[in-house]
Coordinates of C-alpha atoms and ligand atoms in Angstrom, one line a residue:
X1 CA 15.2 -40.7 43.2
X2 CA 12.9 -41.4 40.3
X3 CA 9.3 -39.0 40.5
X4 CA 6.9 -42.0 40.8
X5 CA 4.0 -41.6 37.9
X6 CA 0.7 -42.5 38.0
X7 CA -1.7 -42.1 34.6
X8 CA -5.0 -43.3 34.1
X9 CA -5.9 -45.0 30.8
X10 CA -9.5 -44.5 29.8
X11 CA -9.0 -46.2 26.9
X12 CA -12.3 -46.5 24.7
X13 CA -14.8 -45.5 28.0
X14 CA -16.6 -42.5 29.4
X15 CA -18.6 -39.9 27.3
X16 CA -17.9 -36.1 27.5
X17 CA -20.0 -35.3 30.3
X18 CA -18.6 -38.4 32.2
X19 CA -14.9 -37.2 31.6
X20 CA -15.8 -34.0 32.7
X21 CA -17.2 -35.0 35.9
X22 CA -14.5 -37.9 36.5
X23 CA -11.9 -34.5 36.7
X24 CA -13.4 -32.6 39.0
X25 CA -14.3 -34.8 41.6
X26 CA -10.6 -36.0 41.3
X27 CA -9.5 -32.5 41.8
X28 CA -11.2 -32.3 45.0
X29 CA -9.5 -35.5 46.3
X30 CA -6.0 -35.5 45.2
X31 CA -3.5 -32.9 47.3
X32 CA -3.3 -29.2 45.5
X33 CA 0.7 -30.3 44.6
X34 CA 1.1 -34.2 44.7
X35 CA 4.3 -35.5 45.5
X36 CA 4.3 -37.6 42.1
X37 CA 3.2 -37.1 38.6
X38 CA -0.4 -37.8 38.0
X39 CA -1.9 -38.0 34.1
X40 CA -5.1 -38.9 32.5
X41 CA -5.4 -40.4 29.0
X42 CA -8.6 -39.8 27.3
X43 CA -9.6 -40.8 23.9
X44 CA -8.3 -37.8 21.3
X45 CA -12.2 -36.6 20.5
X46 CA -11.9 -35.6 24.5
X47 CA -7.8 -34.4 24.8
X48 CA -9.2 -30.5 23.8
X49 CA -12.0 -30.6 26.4
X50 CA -10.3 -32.3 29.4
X51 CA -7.2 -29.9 28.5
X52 CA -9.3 -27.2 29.6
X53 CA -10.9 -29.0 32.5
X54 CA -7.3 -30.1 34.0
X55 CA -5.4 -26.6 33.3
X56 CA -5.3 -25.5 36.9
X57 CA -5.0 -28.8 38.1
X58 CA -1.8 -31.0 38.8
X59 CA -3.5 -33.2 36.2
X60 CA -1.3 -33.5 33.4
X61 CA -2.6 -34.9 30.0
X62 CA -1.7 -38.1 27.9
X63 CA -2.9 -39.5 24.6
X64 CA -3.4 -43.4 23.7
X65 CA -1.9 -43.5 20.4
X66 CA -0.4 -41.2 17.7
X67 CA 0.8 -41.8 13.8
X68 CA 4.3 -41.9 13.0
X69 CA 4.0 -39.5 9.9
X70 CA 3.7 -36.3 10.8
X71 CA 1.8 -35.2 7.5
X72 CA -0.5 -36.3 4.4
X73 CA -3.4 -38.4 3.3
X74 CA -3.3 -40.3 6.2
X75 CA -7.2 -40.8 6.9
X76 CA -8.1 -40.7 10.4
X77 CA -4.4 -40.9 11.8
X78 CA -3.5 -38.0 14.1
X79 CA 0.2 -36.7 14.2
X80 CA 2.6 -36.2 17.3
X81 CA 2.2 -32.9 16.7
X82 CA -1.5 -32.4 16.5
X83 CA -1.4 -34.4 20.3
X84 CA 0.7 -32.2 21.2
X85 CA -1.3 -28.9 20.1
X86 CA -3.9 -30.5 22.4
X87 CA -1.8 -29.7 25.3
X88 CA -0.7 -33.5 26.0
X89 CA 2.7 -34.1 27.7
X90 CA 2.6 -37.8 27.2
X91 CA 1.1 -40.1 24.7
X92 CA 0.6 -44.1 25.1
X93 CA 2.5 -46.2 22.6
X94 CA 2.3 -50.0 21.8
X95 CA -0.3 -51.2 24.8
X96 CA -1.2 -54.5 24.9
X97 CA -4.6 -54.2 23.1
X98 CA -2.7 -52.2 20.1
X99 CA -0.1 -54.9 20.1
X100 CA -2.8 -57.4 20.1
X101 CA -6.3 -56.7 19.8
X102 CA -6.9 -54.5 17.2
X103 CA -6.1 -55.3 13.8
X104 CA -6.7 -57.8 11.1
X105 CA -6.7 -61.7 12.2
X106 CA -4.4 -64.1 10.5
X107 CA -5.7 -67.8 9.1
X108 CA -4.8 -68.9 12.9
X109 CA -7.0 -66.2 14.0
X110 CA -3.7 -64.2 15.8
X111 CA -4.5 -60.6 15.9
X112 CA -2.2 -58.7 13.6
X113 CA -1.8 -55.7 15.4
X114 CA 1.5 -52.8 15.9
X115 CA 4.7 -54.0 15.6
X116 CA 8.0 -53.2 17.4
X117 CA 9.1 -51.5 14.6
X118 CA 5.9 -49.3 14.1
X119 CA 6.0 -48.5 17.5
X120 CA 9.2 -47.3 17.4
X121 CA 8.3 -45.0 14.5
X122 CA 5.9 -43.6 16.9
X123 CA 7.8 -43.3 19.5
X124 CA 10.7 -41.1 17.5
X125 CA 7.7 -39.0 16.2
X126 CA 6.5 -38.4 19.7
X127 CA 9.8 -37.2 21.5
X128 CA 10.4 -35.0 18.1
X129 CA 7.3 -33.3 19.0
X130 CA 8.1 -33.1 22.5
X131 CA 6.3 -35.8 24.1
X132 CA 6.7 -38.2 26.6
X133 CA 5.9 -41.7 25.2
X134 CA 4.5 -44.4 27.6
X135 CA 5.9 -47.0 26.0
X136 CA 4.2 -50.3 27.0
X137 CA 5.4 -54.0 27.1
X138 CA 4.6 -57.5 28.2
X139 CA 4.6 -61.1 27.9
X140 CA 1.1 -62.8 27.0
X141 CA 0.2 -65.8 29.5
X142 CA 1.5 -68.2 26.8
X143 CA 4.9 -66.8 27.1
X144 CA 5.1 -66.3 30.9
X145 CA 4.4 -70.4 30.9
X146 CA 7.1 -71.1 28.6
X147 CA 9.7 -69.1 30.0
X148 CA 10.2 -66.5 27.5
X149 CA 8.8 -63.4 30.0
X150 CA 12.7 -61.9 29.8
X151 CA 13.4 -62.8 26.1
X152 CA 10.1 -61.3 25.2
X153 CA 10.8 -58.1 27.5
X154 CA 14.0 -57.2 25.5
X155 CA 12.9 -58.2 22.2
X156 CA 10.2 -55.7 23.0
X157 CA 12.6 -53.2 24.6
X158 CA 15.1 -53.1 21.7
X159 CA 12.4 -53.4 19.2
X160 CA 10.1 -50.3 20.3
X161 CA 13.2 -48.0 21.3
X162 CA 15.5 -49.2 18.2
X163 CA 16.4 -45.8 17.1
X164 CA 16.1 -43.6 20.1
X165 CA 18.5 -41.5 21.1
X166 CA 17.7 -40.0 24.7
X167 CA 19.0 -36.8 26.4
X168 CA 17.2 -36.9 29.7
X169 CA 15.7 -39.8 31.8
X170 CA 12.5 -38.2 32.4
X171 CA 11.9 -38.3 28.6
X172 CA 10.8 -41.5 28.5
X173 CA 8.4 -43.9 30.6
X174 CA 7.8 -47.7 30.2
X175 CA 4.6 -49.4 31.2
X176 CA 5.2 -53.0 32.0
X177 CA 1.5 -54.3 31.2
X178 CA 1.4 -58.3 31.7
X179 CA -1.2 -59.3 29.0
X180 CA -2.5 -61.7 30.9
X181 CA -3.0 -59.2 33.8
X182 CA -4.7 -56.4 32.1
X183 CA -8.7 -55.9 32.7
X184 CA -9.0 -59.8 34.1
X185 CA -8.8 -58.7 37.7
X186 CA -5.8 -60.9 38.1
X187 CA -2.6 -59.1 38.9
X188 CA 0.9 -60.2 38.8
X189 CA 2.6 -60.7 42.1
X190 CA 4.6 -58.0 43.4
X191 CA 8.2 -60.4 43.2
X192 CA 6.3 -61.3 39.6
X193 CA 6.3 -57.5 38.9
X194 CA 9.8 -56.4 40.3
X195 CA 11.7 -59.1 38.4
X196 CA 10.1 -57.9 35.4
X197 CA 11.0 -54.1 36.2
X198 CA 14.6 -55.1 37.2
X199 CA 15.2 -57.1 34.2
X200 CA 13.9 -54.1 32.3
X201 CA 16.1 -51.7 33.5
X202 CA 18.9 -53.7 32.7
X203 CA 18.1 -53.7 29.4
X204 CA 17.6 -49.8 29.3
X205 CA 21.0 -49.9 31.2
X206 CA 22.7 -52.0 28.2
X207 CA 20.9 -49.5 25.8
X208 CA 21.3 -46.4 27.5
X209 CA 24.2 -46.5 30.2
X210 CA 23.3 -47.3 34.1
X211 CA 22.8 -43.7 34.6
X212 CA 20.2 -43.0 32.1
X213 CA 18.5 -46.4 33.3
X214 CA 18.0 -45.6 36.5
X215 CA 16.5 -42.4 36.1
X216 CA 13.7 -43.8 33.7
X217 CA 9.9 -44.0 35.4
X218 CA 8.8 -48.0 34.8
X219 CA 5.2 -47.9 35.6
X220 CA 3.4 -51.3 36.5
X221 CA 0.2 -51.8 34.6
X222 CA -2.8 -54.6 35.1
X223 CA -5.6 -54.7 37.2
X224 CA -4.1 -52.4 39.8
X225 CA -6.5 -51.2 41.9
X226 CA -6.3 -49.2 45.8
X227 CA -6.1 -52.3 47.4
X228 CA -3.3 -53.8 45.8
X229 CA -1.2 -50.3 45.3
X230 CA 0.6 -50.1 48.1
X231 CA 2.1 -53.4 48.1
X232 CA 3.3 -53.3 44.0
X233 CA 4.1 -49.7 44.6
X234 CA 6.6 -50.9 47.3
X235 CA 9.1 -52.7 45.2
X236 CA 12.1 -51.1 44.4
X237 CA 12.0 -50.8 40.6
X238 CA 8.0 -50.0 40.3
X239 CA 7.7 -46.1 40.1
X240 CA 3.7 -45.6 39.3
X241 CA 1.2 -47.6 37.7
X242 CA -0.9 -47.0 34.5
X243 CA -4.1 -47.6 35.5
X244 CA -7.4 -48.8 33.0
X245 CA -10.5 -50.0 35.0
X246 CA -9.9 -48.3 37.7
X247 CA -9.0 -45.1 36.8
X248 CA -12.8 -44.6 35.5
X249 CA -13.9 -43.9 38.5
X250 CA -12.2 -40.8 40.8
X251 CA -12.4 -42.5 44.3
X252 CA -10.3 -45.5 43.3
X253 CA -8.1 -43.5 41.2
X254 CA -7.2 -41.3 43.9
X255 CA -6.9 -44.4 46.0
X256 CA -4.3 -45.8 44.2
X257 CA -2.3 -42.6 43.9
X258 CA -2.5 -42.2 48.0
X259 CA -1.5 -45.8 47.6
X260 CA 1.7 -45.4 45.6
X261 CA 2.3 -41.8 47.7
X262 CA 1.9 -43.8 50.7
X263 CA 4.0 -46.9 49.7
X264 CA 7.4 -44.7 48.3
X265 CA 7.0 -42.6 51.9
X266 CA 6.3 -39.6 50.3
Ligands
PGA1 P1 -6.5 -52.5 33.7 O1 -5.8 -52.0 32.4 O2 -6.0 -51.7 34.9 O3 -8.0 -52.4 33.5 O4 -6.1 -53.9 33.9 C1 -4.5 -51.5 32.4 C2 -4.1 -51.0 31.1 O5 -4.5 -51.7 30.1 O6 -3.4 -50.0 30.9

């Protein structure tokens, strides 16, 4: 049975003293050994700080982003390996906002953001430094309404993986983050969300063999909050959730890991 995994993405949010305060009122609410992986992912200024604020927690520690080189004049990048000094286990690669929010526009006003390619480059980076990458994907709303939710999925799959060789399931974790699901309060269904999963494994299964696929956490990610947990927590192929909004704040953050605890019968 996959270890369901639960991480909270703080993305650009919280200051120091925030952070600080965030982890230890979550320490008093989540069990001493939680039956399921829990992480945080603070912005890199805070990964050295909340290191020391999780250490005898079952917290574990994620980055948002790293740089594919792991050396040189590379201003303001930071390397796998510098996230993984920090004391990180996992690192976020290609979200949504990354993919699509950040960057340069084009004349049609399209953000040009990280590629498949350059995510993959990431992602080989992180596992040679020993991290887990979170690697996330998803079909904007555009898509979903033309149909293209699958083709997009695998083109993203083979795309942000091309290169990967894996030697153990729990090296890797996907985040399947609808765009048009992520901070807009509206979530995707849970059949919406298990079709999504079970068509992603498949492709992991076509890339990796059925065994390797099945043992590979695929988190859920877009405006999942306590209340609706338990019911997308419940589908077969949904094994955690990576959490934004609501993982700001400790009481719903706990929620939704009782939630997912709760909903796998753990
Ligand atoms: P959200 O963000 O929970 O605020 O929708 C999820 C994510 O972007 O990881």
């Amino acid at each position: 049975m996959r270890r369901p995994f639960v991480a909270g993405n703080w993305k650009m949010n919280l200051d120091l003293a925030t952070g600080r305060a965030l982890v230890s009122e979550l320490r008093t609410r989540l069990p001493a050994s939680p039956p399921i992986d829990v992480a945080i992912c603070p912005p890199h200024i805070y990964l050295f700080p909340m290191a020391k604020a999780v250490a005898d927690t079952p917290i574990r520690l994620g980055a948002q982003n790293c740089f594919h080189e792991s050396s040189g004049a590379f201003t303001g990048e930071v390397s796998a390996a510098m996230v993984k000094e920090t004391g990180c286990t996992y690192v976020i690669l290609g979200h949504s906002e990354r993919r699509h929010t950040i960057g340069p526009k084009d004349a049609s006003g399209r953000v040009q953001g990280e590629t498949d390619a350059m995510i993959a480059a990431k992602c080989r980076a992180a596992m040679s430094a020993g991290l887990v990458p979170i690697v996330c994907v998803g079909e904007t709303l555009e898509e979903r309404d033309r149909d293209q939710t699958e083709a997009v999925l695998s083109r993203q799959i083979d795309g942000s993986l091309a290169g990967i060789a894996l030697d153990g399931p729990e090296k890797l974790v996907i985040a399947y983050e609808p765009v048009w699901a992520i901070g807009t309060g509206r979530n995707a269904t849970p059949e919406q969300a298990q079709a999504a999963h079970r068509h992603l494994r498949g492709r992991l299964a076509e890339r990796f063999g059925r065994g390797m696929a099945d043992g590979i956490r695929i988190q859920y990610g877009g405006s999942v909050k306590p209340d609706n947990a338990i019911t997308l927590m419940k589908e077969a192929d949904v094994d955690g959730a990576l959490v934004g909004g609501a993982s700001l704040k400790a009481s719903d953050f706990a929620g939704i890991i009782e939630g997912c605890i709760r909903a796998k019968g753990l």
